[in-house]
Short mmCIF file of C-alpha atoms in Angstrom, two decimals:
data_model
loop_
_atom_site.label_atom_id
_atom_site.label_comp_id
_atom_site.label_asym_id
_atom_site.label_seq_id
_atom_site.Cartn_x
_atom_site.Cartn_y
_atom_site.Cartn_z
CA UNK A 1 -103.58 -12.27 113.47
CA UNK A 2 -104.30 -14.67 116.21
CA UNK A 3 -101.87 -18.09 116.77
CA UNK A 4 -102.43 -21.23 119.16
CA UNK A 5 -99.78 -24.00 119.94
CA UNK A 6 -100.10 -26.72 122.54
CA UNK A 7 -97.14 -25.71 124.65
CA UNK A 8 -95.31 -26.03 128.13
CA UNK A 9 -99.45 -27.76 129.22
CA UNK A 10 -101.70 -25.21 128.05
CA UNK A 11 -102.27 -23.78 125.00
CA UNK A 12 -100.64 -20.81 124.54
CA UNK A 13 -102.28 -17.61 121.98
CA UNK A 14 -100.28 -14.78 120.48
CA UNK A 15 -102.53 -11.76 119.24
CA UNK A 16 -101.58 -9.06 116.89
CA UNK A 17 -104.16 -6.72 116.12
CA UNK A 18 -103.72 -5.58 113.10
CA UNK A 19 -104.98 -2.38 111.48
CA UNK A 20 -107.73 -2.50 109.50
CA UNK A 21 -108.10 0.98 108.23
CA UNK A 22 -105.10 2.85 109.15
CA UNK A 23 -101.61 2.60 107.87
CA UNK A 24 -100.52 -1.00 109.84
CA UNK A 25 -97.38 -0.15 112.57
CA UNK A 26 -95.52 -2.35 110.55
CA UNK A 27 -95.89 -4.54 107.14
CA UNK A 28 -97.99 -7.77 107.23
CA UNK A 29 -95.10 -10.28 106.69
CA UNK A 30 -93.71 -8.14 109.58
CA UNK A 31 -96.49 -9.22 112.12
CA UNK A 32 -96.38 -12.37 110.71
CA UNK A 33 -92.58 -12.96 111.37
CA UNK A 34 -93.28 -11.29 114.93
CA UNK A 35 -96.39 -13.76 115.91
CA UNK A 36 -94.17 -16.70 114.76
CA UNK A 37 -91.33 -15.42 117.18
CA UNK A 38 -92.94 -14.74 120.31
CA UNK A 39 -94.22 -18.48 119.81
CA UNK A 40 -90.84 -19.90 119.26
CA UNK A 41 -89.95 -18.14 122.99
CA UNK A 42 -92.61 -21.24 124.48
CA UNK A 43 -90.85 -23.79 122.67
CA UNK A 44 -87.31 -22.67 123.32
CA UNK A 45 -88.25 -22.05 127.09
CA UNK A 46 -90.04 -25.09 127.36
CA UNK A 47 -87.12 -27.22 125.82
CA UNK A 48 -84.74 -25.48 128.59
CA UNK A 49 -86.56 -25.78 131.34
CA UNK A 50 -89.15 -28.82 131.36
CA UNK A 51 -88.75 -31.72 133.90
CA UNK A 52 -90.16 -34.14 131.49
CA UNK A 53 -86.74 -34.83 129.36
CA UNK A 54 -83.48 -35.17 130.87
CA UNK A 55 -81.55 -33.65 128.27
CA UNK A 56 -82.87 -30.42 128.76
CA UNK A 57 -80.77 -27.68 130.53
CA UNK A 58 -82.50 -27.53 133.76
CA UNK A 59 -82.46 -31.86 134.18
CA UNK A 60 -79.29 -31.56 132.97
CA UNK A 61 -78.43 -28.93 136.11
CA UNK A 62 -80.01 -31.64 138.42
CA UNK A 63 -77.80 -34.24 137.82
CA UNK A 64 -74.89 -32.11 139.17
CA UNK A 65 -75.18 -32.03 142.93
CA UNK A 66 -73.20 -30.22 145.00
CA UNK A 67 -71.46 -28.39 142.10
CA UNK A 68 -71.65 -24.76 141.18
CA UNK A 69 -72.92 -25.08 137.41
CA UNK A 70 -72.97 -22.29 134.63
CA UNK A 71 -76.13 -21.99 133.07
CA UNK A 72 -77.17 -20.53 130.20
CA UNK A 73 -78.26 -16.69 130.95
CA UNK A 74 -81.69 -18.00 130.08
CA UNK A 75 -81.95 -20.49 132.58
CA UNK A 76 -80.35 -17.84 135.13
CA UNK A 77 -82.92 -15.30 135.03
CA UNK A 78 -85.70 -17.79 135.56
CA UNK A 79 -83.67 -19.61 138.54
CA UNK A 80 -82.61 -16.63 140.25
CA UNK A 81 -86.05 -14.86 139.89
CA UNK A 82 -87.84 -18.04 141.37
CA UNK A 83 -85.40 -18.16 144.11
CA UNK A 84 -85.72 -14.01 144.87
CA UNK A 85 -89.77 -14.94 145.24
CA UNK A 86 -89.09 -17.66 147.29
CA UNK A 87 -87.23 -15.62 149.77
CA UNK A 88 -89.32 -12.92 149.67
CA UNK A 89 -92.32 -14.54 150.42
CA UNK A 90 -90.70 -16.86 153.08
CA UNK A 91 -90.80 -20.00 151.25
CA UNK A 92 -94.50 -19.53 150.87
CA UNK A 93 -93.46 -19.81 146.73
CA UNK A 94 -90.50 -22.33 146.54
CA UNK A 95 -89.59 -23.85 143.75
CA UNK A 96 -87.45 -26.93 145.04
CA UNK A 97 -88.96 -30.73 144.83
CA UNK A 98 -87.50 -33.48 147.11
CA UNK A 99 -85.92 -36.24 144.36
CA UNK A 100 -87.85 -38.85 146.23
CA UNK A 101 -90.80 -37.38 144.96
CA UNK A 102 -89.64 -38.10 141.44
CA UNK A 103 -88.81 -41.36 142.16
CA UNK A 104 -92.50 -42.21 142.94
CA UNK A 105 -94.05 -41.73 140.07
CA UNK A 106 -94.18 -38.04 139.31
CA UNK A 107 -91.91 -37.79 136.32
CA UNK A 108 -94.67 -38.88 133.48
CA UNK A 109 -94.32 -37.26 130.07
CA UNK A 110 -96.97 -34.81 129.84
CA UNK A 111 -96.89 -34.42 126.27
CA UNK A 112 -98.52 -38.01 126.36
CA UNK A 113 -101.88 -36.62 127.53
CA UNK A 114 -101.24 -38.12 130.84
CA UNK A 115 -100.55 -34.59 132.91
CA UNK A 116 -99.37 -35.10 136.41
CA UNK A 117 -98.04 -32.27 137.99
CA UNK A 118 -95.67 -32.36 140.79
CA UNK A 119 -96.74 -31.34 143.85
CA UNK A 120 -94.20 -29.14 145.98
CA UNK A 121 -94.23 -31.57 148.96
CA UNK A 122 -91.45 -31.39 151.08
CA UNK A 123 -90.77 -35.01 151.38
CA UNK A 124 -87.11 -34.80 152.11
CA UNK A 125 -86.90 -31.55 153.67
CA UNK A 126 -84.98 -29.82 150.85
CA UNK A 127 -86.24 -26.12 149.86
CA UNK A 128 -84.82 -23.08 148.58
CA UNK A 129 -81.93 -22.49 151.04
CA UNK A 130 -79.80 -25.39 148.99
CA UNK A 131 -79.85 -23.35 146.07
CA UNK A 132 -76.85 -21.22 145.44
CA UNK A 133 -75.91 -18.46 143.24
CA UNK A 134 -73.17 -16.52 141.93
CA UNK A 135 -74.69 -14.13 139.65
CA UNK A 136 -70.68 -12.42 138.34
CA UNK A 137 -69.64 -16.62 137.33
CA UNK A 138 -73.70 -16.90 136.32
CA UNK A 139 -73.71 -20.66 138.50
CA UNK A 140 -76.11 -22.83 140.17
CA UNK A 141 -75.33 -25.14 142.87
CA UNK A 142 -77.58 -27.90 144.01
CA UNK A 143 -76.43 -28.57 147.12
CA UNK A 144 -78.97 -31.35 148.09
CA UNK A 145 -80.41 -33.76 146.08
CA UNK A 146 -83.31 -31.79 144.17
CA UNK A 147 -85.06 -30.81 141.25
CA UNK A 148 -86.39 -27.47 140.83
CA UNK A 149 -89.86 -27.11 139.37
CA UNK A 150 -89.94 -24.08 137.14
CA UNK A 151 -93.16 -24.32 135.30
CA UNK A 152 -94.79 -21.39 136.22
CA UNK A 153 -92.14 -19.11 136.33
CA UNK A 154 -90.60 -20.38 133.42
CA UNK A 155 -94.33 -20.06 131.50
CA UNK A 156 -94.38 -16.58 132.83
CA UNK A 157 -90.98 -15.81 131.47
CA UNK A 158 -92.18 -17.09 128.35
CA UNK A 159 -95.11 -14.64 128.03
CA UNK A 160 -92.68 -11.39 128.95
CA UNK A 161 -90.25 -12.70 126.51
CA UNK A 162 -93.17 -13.31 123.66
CA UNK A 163 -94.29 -9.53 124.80
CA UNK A 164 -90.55 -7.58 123.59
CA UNK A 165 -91.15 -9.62 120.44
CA UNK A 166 -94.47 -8.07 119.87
CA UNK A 167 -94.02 -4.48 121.62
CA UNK A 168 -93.44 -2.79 118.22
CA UNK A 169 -96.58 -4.06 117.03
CA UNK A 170 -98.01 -1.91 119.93
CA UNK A 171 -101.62 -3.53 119.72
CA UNK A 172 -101.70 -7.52 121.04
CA UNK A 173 -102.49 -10.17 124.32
CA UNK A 174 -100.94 -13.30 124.40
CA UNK A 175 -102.44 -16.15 126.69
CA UNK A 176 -100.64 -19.00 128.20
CA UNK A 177 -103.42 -20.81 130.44
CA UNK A 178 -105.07 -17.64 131.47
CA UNK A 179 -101.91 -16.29 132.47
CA UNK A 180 -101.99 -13.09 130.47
CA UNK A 181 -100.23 -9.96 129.14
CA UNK A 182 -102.08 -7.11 127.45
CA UNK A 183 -100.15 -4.58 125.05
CA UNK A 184 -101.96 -1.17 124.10
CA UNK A 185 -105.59 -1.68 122.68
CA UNK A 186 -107.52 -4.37 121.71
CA UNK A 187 -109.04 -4.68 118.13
CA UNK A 188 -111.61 -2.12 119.14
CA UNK A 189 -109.26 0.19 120.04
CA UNK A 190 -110.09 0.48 123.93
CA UNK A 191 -107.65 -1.01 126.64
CA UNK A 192 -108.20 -4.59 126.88
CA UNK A 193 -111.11 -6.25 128.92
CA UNK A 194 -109.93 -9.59 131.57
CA UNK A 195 -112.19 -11.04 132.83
CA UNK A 196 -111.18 -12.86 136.32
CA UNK A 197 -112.74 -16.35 136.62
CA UNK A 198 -115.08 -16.80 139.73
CA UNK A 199 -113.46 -19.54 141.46
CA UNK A 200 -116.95 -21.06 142.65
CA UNK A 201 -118.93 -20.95 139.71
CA UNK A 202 -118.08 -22.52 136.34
CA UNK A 203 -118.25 -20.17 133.15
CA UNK A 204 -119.07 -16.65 135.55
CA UNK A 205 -116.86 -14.01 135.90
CA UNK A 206 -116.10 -12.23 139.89
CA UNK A 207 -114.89 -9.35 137.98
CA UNK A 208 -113.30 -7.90 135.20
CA UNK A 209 -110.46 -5.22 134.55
CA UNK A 210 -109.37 -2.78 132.00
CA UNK A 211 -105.56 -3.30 131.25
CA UNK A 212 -103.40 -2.15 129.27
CA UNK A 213 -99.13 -2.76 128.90
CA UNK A 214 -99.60 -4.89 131.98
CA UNK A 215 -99.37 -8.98 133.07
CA UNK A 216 -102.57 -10.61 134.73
CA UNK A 217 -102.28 -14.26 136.11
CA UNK A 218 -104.86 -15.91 138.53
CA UNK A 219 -104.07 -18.85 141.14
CA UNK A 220 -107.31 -20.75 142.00
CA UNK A 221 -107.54 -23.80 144.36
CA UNK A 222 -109.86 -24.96 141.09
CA UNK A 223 -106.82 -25.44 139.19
CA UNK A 224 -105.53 -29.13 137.91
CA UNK A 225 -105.18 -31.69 140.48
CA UNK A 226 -102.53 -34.47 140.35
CA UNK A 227 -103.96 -37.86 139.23
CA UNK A 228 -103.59 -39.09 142.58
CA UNK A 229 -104.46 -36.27 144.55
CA UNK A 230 -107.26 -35.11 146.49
CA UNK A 231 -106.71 -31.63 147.32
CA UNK A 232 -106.13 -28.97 144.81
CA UNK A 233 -102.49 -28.56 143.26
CA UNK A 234 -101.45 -25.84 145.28
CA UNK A 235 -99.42 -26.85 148.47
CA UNK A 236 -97.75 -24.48 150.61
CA UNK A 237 -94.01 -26.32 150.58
CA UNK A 238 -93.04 -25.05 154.71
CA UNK A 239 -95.45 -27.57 155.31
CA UNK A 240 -96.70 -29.92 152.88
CA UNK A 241 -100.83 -29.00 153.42
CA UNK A 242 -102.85 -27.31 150.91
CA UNK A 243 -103.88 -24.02 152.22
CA UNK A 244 -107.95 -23.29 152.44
CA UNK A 245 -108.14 -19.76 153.64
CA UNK A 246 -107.95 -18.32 149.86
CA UNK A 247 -110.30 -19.60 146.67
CA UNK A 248 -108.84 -17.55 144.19
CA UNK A 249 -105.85 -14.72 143.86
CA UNK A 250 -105.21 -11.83 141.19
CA UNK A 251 -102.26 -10.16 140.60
CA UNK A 252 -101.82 -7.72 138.14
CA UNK A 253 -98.40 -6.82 137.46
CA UNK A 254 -95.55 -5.09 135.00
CA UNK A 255 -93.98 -8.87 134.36
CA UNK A 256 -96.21 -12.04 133.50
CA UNK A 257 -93.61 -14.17 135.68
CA UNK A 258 -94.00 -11.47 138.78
CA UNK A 259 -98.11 -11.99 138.46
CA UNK A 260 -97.67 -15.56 138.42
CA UNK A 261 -95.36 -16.24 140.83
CA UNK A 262 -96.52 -13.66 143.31
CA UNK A 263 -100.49 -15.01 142.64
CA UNK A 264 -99.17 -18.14 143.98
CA UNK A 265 -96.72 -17.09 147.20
CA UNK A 266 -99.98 -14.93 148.30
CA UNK A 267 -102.20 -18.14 147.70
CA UNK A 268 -100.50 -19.59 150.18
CA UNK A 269 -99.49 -16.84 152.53
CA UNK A 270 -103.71 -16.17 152.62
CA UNK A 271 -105.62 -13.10 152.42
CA UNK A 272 -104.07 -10.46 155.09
CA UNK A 273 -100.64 -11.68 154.65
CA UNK A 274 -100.83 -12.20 150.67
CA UNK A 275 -102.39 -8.58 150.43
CA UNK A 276 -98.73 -7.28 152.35
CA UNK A 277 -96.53 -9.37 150.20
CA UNK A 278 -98.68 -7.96 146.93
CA UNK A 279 -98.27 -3.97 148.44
CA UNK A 280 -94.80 -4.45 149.68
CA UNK A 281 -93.99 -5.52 145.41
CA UNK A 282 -95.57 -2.54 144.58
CA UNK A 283 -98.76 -4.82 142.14
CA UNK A 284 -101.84 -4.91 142.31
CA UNK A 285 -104.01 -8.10 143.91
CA UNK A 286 -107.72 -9.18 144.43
CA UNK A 287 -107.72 -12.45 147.24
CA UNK A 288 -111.08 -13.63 147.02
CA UNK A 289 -111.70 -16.06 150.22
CA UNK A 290 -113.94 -19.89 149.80
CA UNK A 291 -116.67 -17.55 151.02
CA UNK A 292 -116.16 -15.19 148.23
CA UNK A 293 -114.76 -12.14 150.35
CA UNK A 294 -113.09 -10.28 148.42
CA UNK A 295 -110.00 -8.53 149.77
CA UNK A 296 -107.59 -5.98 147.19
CA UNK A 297 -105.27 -3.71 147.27
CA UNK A 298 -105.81 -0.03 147.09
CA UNK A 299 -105.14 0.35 143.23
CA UNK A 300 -106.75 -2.36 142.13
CA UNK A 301 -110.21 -0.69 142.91
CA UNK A 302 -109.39 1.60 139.79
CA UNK A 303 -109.02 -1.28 137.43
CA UNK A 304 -112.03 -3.43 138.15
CA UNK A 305 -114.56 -2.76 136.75
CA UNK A 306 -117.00 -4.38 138.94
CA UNK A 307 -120.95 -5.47 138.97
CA UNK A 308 -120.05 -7.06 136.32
CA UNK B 1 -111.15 -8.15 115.34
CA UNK B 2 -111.97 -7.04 111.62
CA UNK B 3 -110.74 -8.10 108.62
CA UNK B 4 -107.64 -6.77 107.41
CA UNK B 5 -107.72 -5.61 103.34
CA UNK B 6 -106.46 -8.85 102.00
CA UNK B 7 -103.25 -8.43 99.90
CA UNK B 8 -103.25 -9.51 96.08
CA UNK B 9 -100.02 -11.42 96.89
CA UNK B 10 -100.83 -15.26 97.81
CA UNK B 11 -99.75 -15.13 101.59
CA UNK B 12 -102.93 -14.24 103.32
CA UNK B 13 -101.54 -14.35 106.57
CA UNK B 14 -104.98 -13.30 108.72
CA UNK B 15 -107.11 -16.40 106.85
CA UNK B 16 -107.59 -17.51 110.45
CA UNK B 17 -110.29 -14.70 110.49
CA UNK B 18 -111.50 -14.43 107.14
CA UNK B 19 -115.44 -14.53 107.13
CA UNK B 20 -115.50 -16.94 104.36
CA UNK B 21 -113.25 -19.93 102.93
CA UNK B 22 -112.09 -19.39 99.34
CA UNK B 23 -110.99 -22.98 97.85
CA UNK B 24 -109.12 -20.82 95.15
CA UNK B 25 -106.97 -19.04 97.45
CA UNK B 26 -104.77 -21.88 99.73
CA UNK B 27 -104.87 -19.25 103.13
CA UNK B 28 -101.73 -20.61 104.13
CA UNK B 29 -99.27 -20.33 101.89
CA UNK B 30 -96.02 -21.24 104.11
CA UNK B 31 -94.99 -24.74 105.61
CA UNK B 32 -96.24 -25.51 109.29
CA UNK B 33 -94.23 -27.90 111.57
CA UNK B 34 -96.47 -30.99 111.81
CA UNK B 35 -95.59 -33.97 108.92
CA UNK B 36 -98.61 -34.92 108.38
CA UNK B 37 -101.79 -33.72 106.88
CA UNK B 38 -105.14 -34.49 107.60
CA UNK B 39 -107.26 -34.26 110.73
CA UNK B 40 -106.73 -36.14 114.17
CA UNK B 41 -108.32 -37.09 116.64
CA UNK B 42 -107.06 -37.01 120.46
CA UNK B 43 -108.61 -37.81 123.97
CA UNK B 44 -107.86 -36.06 127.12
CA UNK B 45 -110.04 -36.92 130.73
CA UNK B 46 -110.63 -34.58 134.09
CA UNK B 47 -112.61 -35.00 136.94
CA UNK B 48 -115.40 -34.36 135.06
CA UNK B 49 -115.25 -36.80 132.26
CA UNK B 50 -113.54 -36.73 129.24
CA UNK B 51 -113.38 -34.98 125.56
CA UNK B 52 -112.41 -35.55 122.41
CA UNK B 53 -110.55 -33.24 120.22
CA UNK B 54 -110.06 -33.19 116.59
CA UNK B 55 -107.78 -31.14 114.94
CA UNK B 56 -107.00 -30.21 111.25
CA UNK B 57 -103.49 -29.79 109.79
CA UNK B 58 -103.28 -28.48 106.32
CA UNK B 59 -99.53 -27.32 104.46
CA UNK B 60 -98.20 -28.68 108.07
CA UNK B 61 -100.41 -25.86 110.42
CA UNK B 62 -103.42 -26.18 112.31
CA UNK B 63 -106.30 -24.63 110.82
CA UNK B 64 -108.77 -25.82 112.93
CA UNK B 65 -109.56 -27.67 116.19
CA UNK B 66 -113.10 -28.57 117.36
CA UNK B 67 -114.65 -30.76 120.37
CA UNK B 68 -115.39 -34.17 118.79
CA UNK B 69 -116.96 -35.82 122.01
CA UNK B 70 -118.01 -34.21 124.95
CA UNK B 71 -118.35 -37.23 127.53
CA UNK B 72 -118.39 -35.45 130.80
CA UNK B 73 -120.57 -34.78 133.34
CA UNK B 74 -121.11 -31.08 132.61
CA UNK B 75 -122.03 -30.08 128.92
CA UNK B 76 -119.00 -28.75 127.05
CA UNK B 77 -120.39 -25.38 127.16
CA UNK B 78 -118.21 -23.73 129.25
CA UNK B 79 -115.26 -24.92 126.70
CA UNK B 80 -117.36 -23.57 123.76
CA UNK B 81 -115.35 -20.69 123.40
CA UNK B 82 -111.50 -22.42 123.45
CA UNK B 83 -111.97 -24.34 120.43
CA UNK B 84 -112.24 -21.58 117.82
CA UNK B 85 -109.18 -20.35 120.20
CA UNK B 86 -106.44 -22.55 119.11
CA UNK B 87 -106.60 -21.11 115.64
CA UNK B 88 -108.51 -17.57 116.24
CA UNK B 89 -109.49 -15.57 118.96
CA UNK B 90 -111.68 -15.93 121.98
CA UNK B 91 -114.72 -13.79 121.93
CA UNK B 92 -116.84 -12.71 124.30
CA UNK B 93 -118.06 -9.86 126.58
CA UNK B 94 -114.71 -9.88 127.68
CA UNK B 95 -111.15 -9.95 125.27
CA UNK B 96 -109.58 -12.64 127.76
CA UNK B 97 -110.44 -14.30 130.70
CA UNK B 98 -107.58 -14.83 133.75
CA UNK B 99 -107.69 -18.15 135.21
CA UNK B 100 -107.45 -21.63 133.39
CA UNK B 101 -110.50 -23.95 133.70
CA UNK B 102 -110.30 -27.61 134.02
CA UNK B 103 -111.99 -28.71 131.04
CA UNK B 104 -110.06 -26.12 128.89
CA UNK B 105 -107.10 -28.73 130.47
CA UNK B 106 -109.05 -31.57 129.03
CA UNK B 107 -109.33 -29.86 126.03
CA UNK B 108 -105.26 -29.31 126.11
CA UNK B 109 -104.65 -32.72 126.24
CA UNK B 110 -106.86 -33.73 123.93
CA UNK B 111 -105.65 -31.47 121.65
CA UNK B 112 -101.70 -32.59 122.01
CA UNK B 113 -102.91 -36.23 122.34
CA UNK B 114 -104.40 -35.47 118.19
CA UNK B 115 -101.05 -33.50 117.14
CA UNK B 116 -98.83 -35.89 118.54
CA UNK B 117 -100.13 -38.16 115.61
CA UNK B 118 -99.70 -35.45 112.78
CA UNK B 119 -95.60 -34.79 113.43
#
């Protein structure tokens, strides 16, 4: 059983594979119910944490500057993980925007068809630093003037929580925008095949891997451009610049919000740098360079299947 | 993915994939959350041009979603494959593909420009 919704801007897929022979792991209105609520996790998430209504939780947390806020636990895991990635990587992944930016324009509804993502400029000098955190009174403190862009995290954190819904069903991939997450087999009954986009050539594959109970997400400097913008959307925040020393980055990881987030921080941090962040997590990365070097890490050899 | 045995009850929840339409046999049975019936058309634009979407809502659910207009630069065949995706799965040599494309975004917008109009 396969479902689609236009969600958080992409289109996100939930997979069951159901049995056709064999006794089914669980009853049909059972997948069905299961399908339905790893879905509803994309909505929910979305409705906490987009940027595009100010009633939602995370706008909500933005109006309150200066003042240490409880959050929902929700909201909390996504914040806190974002900020741990942030410090980890040295701000290469931050997930603070400057208010200004807001101010000029950046704040369209995308649900109009009108996407403009915000880039991570630091136009005001705030980043991750004035964002605070008391994990026993669950709080966030602003303590500059400053929105924090969650999207990817918080799309990641979608995916992991649509994968416990489906984990008894053993068998299914969800995809949110090619970020992906792969449980047991595929309908063939062989671990699931991924292929990785090549970030030069439209339609063509640089590889593809054989995964199983594990996240996938790609960062490519191909990705969705701001209306007004003439580089590609990914900025590296300590300075404002997009970085050109990486085309595309894998990560394969246990989390869907680890991949993502991590794919990004290395994007920025470039190949030798991103490849230590990657080994020092303990996943699994393939940096492929503008001129289509390819650098990985040691276990990712094992996955690719390559010559593809 | 093959077919599942299809139940005798009336909720035939894998019609998504069933190799043939049966008028007698409404494949989904429970209430989707769009108001409106019908099918809908929606535009979204990248660099490369823009496409049209249309999309098909029966008992409140999409059933399907096609490209209507492909005016970009590029053919729309390297979005072939995401249409059939919004209501079944993407095939090809591979199960998935990591890595979003910029006409697939297009094809997102298009496709929530045409369901905005069905709630």
């Amino acid at each position: 059983m396969i479902r689609s919704i236009a969600v958080m801007g992409t289109i996100a897929t939930v997979h069951a594979v159901t049995s056709s022979s064999d006794r089914p792991p669980a009853g049909e209105d059972d997948v069905e119910a299961r399908v339905e609520a790893a879905l509803d996790w994309f909505r929910r998430i979305e409705a906490c944490c987009t940027r595009f209504d100010p009633c939602s939780e995370l706008m909500q947390l933005s109006a309150q500057i200066g003042a240490a806020v409880p959050v929902s636990a929700m909201l909390y895991e996504i914040v806190q993980f974002a900020i741990a990635v942030a410090e980890d990587s040295g701000g290469a992944f931050d997930p603070t925007i400057g208010r200004n930016m807001e101010t000029r324009g950046f704040n369209r509804e995308h649900r109009t068809g009108h996407v403009i993502r915000t880039p991570l400029a630091k136009a005001d000098g705030v980043s991750y630093r004035d964002v605070a955190l008391d994990p026993d009174a669950r709080t966030v403190a602003l303590r500059r003037p400053l929105i924090l862009d969650l999207g990817a995290v918080a799309k990641g954190f979608a995916v992991d929580m649509a994968a416990r819904e489906l984990r008894p069903l053993a068998n299914f991939a969800i995809n949110a925008g090619g970020d992906l997450y792969l449980g047991g087999h595929n309908p063939a009954g062989a671990p699931w095949t991924v292929g990785i986009r090549h970030p030069r050539r439209d339609g063509a594959l640089i590889a593809s891997l054989r995964l199983s109970d594990t996240a996938v997400c790609t960062s490519g400097d191909y990705e969705r451009t701001s209306a007004n913008s003439t580089g590609h959307h990914i900025l590296d925040p300590r300075t404002g610049t997009s970085p050109d020393s990486v085309a595309s980055v894998t990560v394969v990881a246990p989390t869907t919000m680890a991949a993502d987030a991590l794919a990004t921080a290395a994007f920025v941090l470039g190949p030798r740098e991103g490849l230590e962040l990657l080994a020092r997590q303990g996943v699994e990365g393939l940096i492929v360079t503008p001129a289509l070097e390819r650098f990985e890490t040691q276990g990712m050899a094992s996955a690719c299947v390559c010559g593809d | 993915m093959s077919a599942p045995p299809r139940p005798a009850a009336t909720s035939v929840p894998a019609a998504a994939n069933a190799p043939t339409y049966d008028p007698s046999e409404e494949p989904f049975e429970f209430r989707g959350s769009f108001k409106k019936d019908g099918t809908f058309l929606g535009w979204g634009s990248s660099r490369h041009g823009d496409i049209q979407a249309s999309v098909e809502i029966r008992n409140g659910r999409v059933v399907s979603a096609q490209i209507a207009q492909c005016l970009t630069r590029y053919s729309c065949d390297v979005i072939d494959k995401l249409p059939p995706e919004v209501v079944a799965r993407q095939s090809a040599d591979v199960d998935y593909v990591s890595g979003a494309t910029e006409s697939a975004d297009a094809f997102y917008d298009a496709i929530v420009d045409a369901l905005a109009k069905a709630k």
